[in-house]
Amino acid sequence: LAKTTQPISMDSYEGQEVNITCSHNNIATNDYITWYQQFPSQGPRFIIQGYKTKVTNEVASLFIPADRKSSTLSLPRVSLSDTAVYYCLVGALSGGYNKLIFGAGTRLAVHP
Amino acid sequence: GAGVSQSPSNKVTEKGKDVELRCDPISGHTALYWYRQRLGQGLEFLIYFQGNSAPDKSGLPSDRFSAERTGESVSTLTIQRTQQEDSAVYLCASSFAGGKLFFGSGTQLSVL
């Protein structure tokens, strides 16, 4: 099972771009990379998912280098409401056994 | 409902009592996960159900913990003889064939 490593915490200011990097050196060929966001007193919610290169949606971008041993979640122009814990997860996208283990996550604090 | 539903949302119990936590996954989702989250901590994997396969119980912390799932429907997590260290938020998530996870709002368990 691919283990993930992320920074424990990050600080930013409103309007800045935030990049959170996750290491997953043992990622398997059929593993996808998924990022989740968790606010206090809520369950995590899906942000973005990718396999390689770059994925962008209305919320974030995900950059994955060719060796796929790491990934970077990019949040453009953060606001106070982006203060949350961000989790990186690797696992197979479809079929078969897929036990999903969360790492400790990154606590992002956005300041005025 | 459209999302994952967990009940009760809050449960206060006395040490030594048994508790049952319920999870109603999204209809059609073959995979169901239980996680535990202590205050200020990350998500701790407990158990994983995938279709009709035998569940992966490798994360259950002791034999006081057990879980069942009826087909691809409701799941119950049972904690017998509760201890104070069992106090946490218990989160349930479901997905279709190991893809994107959808979380419930969790059950806050307090053992006095």
Coordinates of C-alpha atoms in Angstrom, one line a residue:
Chain A
L1 CA 0.0 0.0 0.0
A2 CA 1.4 3.4 -1.0
K3 CA 2.2 5.5 2.0
T4 CA 1.9 9.3 1.7
T5 CA 3.9 12.1 3.4
Q6 CA 2.8 15.7 3.6
P7 CA 3.8 18.8 5.5
I8 CA 2.0 18.9 8.8
S9 CA 1.0 22.6 8.5
M10 CA 1.2 25.6 6.2
D11 CA 0.3 29.2 6.5
S12 CA -0.8 31.6 3.8
Y13 CA -2.6 34.9 3.2
E14 CA -5.7 35.7 1.3
G15 CA -5.2 36.1 -2.4
Q16 CA -2.0 34.0 -2.5
E17 CA -1.5 30.8 -4.3
V18 CA -0.9 27.8 -2.1
N19 CA 1.0 24.6 -3.2
I20 CA 0.9 21.5 -1.0
T21 CA 3.2 18.6 -2.0
C22 CA 2.6 15.0 -1.2
S23 CA 5.2 12.3 -1.5
H24 CA 4.1 8.7 -2.5
N25 CA 7.3 6.9 -3.4
N26 CA 5.7 3.4 -3.5
I27 CA 2.8 4.4 -5.8
A28 CA 1.6 1.4 -7.9
T29 CA 1.0 1.5 -11.6
N30 CA -2.8 1.4 -11.3
D31 CA -3.0 3.9 -8.4
Y32 CA -4.6 7.3 -8.8
I33 CA -3.9 10.3 -6.6
T34 CA -6.8 12.0 -4.9
W35 CA -7.0 15.0 -2.7
Y36 CA -9.6 15.7 0.0
Q37 CA -10.5 18.8 2.1
Q38 CA -11.8 18.6 5.6
F39 CA -13.4 21.4 7.6
P40 CA -13.9 21.1 11.3
S41 CA -16.9 18.9 12.3
Q42 CA -17.4 17.7 8.8
G43 CA -16.3 14.6 6.8
P44 CA -13.6 15.1 4.1
R45 CA -14.8 16.0 0.7
F46 CA -13.3 15.3 -2.7
I47 CA -11.3 18.1 -4.3
I48 CA -9.4 16.6 -7.3
Q49 CA -8.1 13.4 -8.7
G50 CA -5.4 12.6 -11.3
Y51 CA -3.1 9.9 -12.7
K52 CA -0.4 11.9 -14.4
T53 CA 0.6 15.3 -15.7
K54 CA -1.8 18.0 -14.8
V55 CA -5.5 18.1 -13.9
T56 CA -7.5 21.3 -13.3
N57 CA -11.0 21.9 -12.1
E58 CA -12.9 24.9 -10.8
V59 CA -11.4 24.5 -7.4
A60 CA -7.8 23.5 -7.8
S61 CA -5.0 22.1 -10.0
L62 CA -3.1 18.9 -9.5
F63 CA 0.4 18.5 -10.8
I64 CA 2.0 15.0 -11.1
P65 CA 5.5 14.6 -12.5
A66 CA 6.4 11.8 -14.8
D67 CA 7.7 9.4 -12.1
R68 CA 4.5 9.9 -10.1
K69 CA 6.4 9.7 -6.8
S70 CA 4.9 13.0 -5.7
S71 CA 2.0 15.3 -6.5
T72 CA 1.3 19.0 -5.8
L73 CA -2.1 20.4 -5.0
S74 CA -2.3 24.0 -6.1
L75 CA -5.0 26.3 -4.7
P76 CA -5.2 29.7 -6.6
R77 CA -5.9 32.9 -4.7
V78 CA -6.9 31.3 -1.4
S79 CA -9.5 32.9 0.9
L80 CA -10.2 32.5 4.6
S81 CA -12.7 29.8 3.8
D82 CA -9.9 27.6 2.4
T83 CA -8.6 27.1 5.9
A84 CA -8.9 23.4 6.4
V85 CA -7.0 20.1 6.5
Y86 CA -5.9 18.7 3.1
Y87 CA -5.3 15.0 2.6
C88 CA -3.5 13.2 -0.2
L89 CA -4.6 9.7 -0.9
V90 CA -3.4 7.1 -3.4
G91 CA -5.4 4.0 -4.5
A92 CA -6.8 2.1 -7.4
L93 CA -9.6 3.8 -9.2
S94 CA -11.7 0.9 -10.1
G95 CA -12.4 -2.7 -9.2
G96 CA -10.8 -5.1 -6.8
Y97 CA -9.3 -4.6 -3.4
N98 CA -8.8 -1.0 -2.6
K99 CA -8.1 -0.3 1.1
L100 CA -7.6 3.5 1.4
I101 CA -5.4 4.8 4.1
F102 CA -5.2 8.5 4.9
G103 CA -2.1 10.2 6.0
A104 CA -1.9 12.9 8.7
G105 CA -2.9 15.6 6.3
T106 CA -1.8 19.2 6.0
R107 CA -3.4 21.9 8.1
L108 CA -3.6 25.1 6.0
A109 CA -4.3 28.3 7.8
V110 CA -5.2 31.3 5.6
H111 CA -4.7 34.7 7.3
P112 CA -6.3 38.1 6.4
Chain B
G1 CA -31.1 10.7 0.2
A2 CA -28.4 11.7 -2.1
G3 CA -25.5 11.4 0.3
V4 CA -24.0 9.2 2.9
S5 CA -26.1 9.2 6.1
Q6 CA -24.8 8.4 9.5
S7 CA -26.8 8.1 12.8
P8 CA -26.8 9.1 15.4
S9 CA -24.9 12.3 14.9
N10 CA -24.0 12.4 18.6
K11 CA -23.9 9.6 21.1
V12 CA -23.0 10.0 24.8
T13 CA -22.6 6.8 26.7
E14 CA -21.2 5.5 29.9
K15 CA -18.0 3.5 30.1
G16 CA -18.7 -0.2 29.8
K17 CA -21.8 0.2 27.7
D18 CA -22.2 -1.1 24.1
V19 CA -22.9 1.3 21.2
E20 CA -24.1 0.8 17.6
L21 CA -23.3 3.3 14.9
R22 CA -25.2 3.2 11.6
C23 CA -24.2 4.2 8.1
D24 CA -26.4 4.4 5.0
P25 CA -24.2 4.6 1.9
I26 CA -25.1 6.1 -1.4
S27 CA -27.2 3.6 -3.4
G28 CA -25.1 1.5 -5.8
H29 CA -21.8 2.1 -4.0
T30 CA -20.1 -1.2 -3.7
A31 CA -17.4 -0.1 -1.3
L32 CA -17.9 1.1 2.3
Y33 CA -15.3 2.3 4.8
W34 CA -15.3 3.2 8.5
Y35 CA -12.7 5.6 9.9
R36 CA -12.1 6.9 13.3
Q37 CA -10.9 10.5 13.9
R38 CA -9.8 11.6 17.4
L39 CA -9.8 15.3 18.2
G40 CA -7.2 17.1 16.2
Q41 CA -5.9 13.9 14.5
G42 CA -6.1 12.4 11.1
L43 CA -8.4 9.6 9.9
E44 CA -7.6 6.2 11.2
F45 CA -8.7 3.3 9.0
L46 CA -11.0 0.7 10.8
I47 CA -12.7 -1.6 8.3
Y48 CA -13.4 -1.8 4.5
F49 CA -16.2 -3.7 2.8
Q50 CA -16.1 -4.3 -1.0
G51 CA -19.1 -5.9 -2.6
N52 CA -19.6 -9.5 -1.4
S53 CA -16.0 -10.0 -0.5
A54 CA -14.9 -10.7 3.0
P55 CA -14.3 -7.4 4.8
D56 CA -10.8 -6.1 5.5
K57 CA -10.9 -5.8 9.3
S58 CA -7.2 -5.1 9.7
G59 CA -7.7 -1.6 11.2
L60 CA -10.1 -2.6 14.1
P61 CA -8.2 -1.7 17.3
S62 CA -9.5 -4.5 19.4
D63 CA -12.0 -7.3 19.6
R64 CA -14.5 -5.0 21.2
F65 CA -15.0 -3.5 17.7
S66 CA -17.0 -5.2 15.0
A67 CA -18.9 -4.2 11.9
E68 CA -21.4 -5.7 9.6
R69 CA -22.8 -4.8 6.2
T70 CA -26.0 -6.1 4.7
G71 CA -25.2 -6.7 1.0
E72 CA -24.3 -3.4 -0.5
S73 CA -26.5 -1.5 1.9
V74 CA -26.5 -0.4 5.5
S75 CA -23.5 -1.0 7.8
T76 CA -23.3 -0.9 11.5
L77 CA -20.2 -0.5 13.6
T78 CA -20.5 -1.9 17.1
I79 CA -18.3 -1.1 20.0
Q80 CA -18.7 -3.3 23.0
R81 CA -17.8 -2.4 26.6
T82 CA -16.8 1.2 25.6
Q83 CA -13.8 2.8 27.0
Q84 CA -12.9 6.5 27.3
E85 CA -10.3 6.2 24.6
D86 CA -13.0 5.2 22.2
S87 CA -14.3 8.8 22.3
A88 CA -13.9 10.1 18.7
V89 CA -15.8 10.9 15.6
Y90 CA -16.6 7.8 13.6
L91 CA -16.8 8.5 9.8
C92 CA -18.3 6.3 7.2
A93 CA -17.6 6.7 3.5
S94 CA -18.8 4.9 0.4
S95 CA -17.6 4.7 -3.2
F96 CA -18.3 3.0 -6.5
A97 CA -15.6 0.4 -7.2
G98 CA -12.9 2.1 -5.2
G99 CA -13.2 5.5 -6.8
K100 CA -14.0 8.9 -5.2
L101 CA -15.0 8.6 -1.6
F102 CA -18.2 10.3 -0.3
F103 CA -18.2 10.8 3.5
G104 CA -21.0 11.1 5.9
S105 CA -21.0 13.8 8.6
G106 CA -19.9 11.3 11.2
T107 CA -21.0 10.2 14.7
Q108 CA -19.4 12.0 17.6
L109 CA -19.0 9.4 20.3
S110 CA -18.4 10.5 23.9
V111 CA -17.7 7.9 26.5
L112 CA -18.0 9.2 30.1

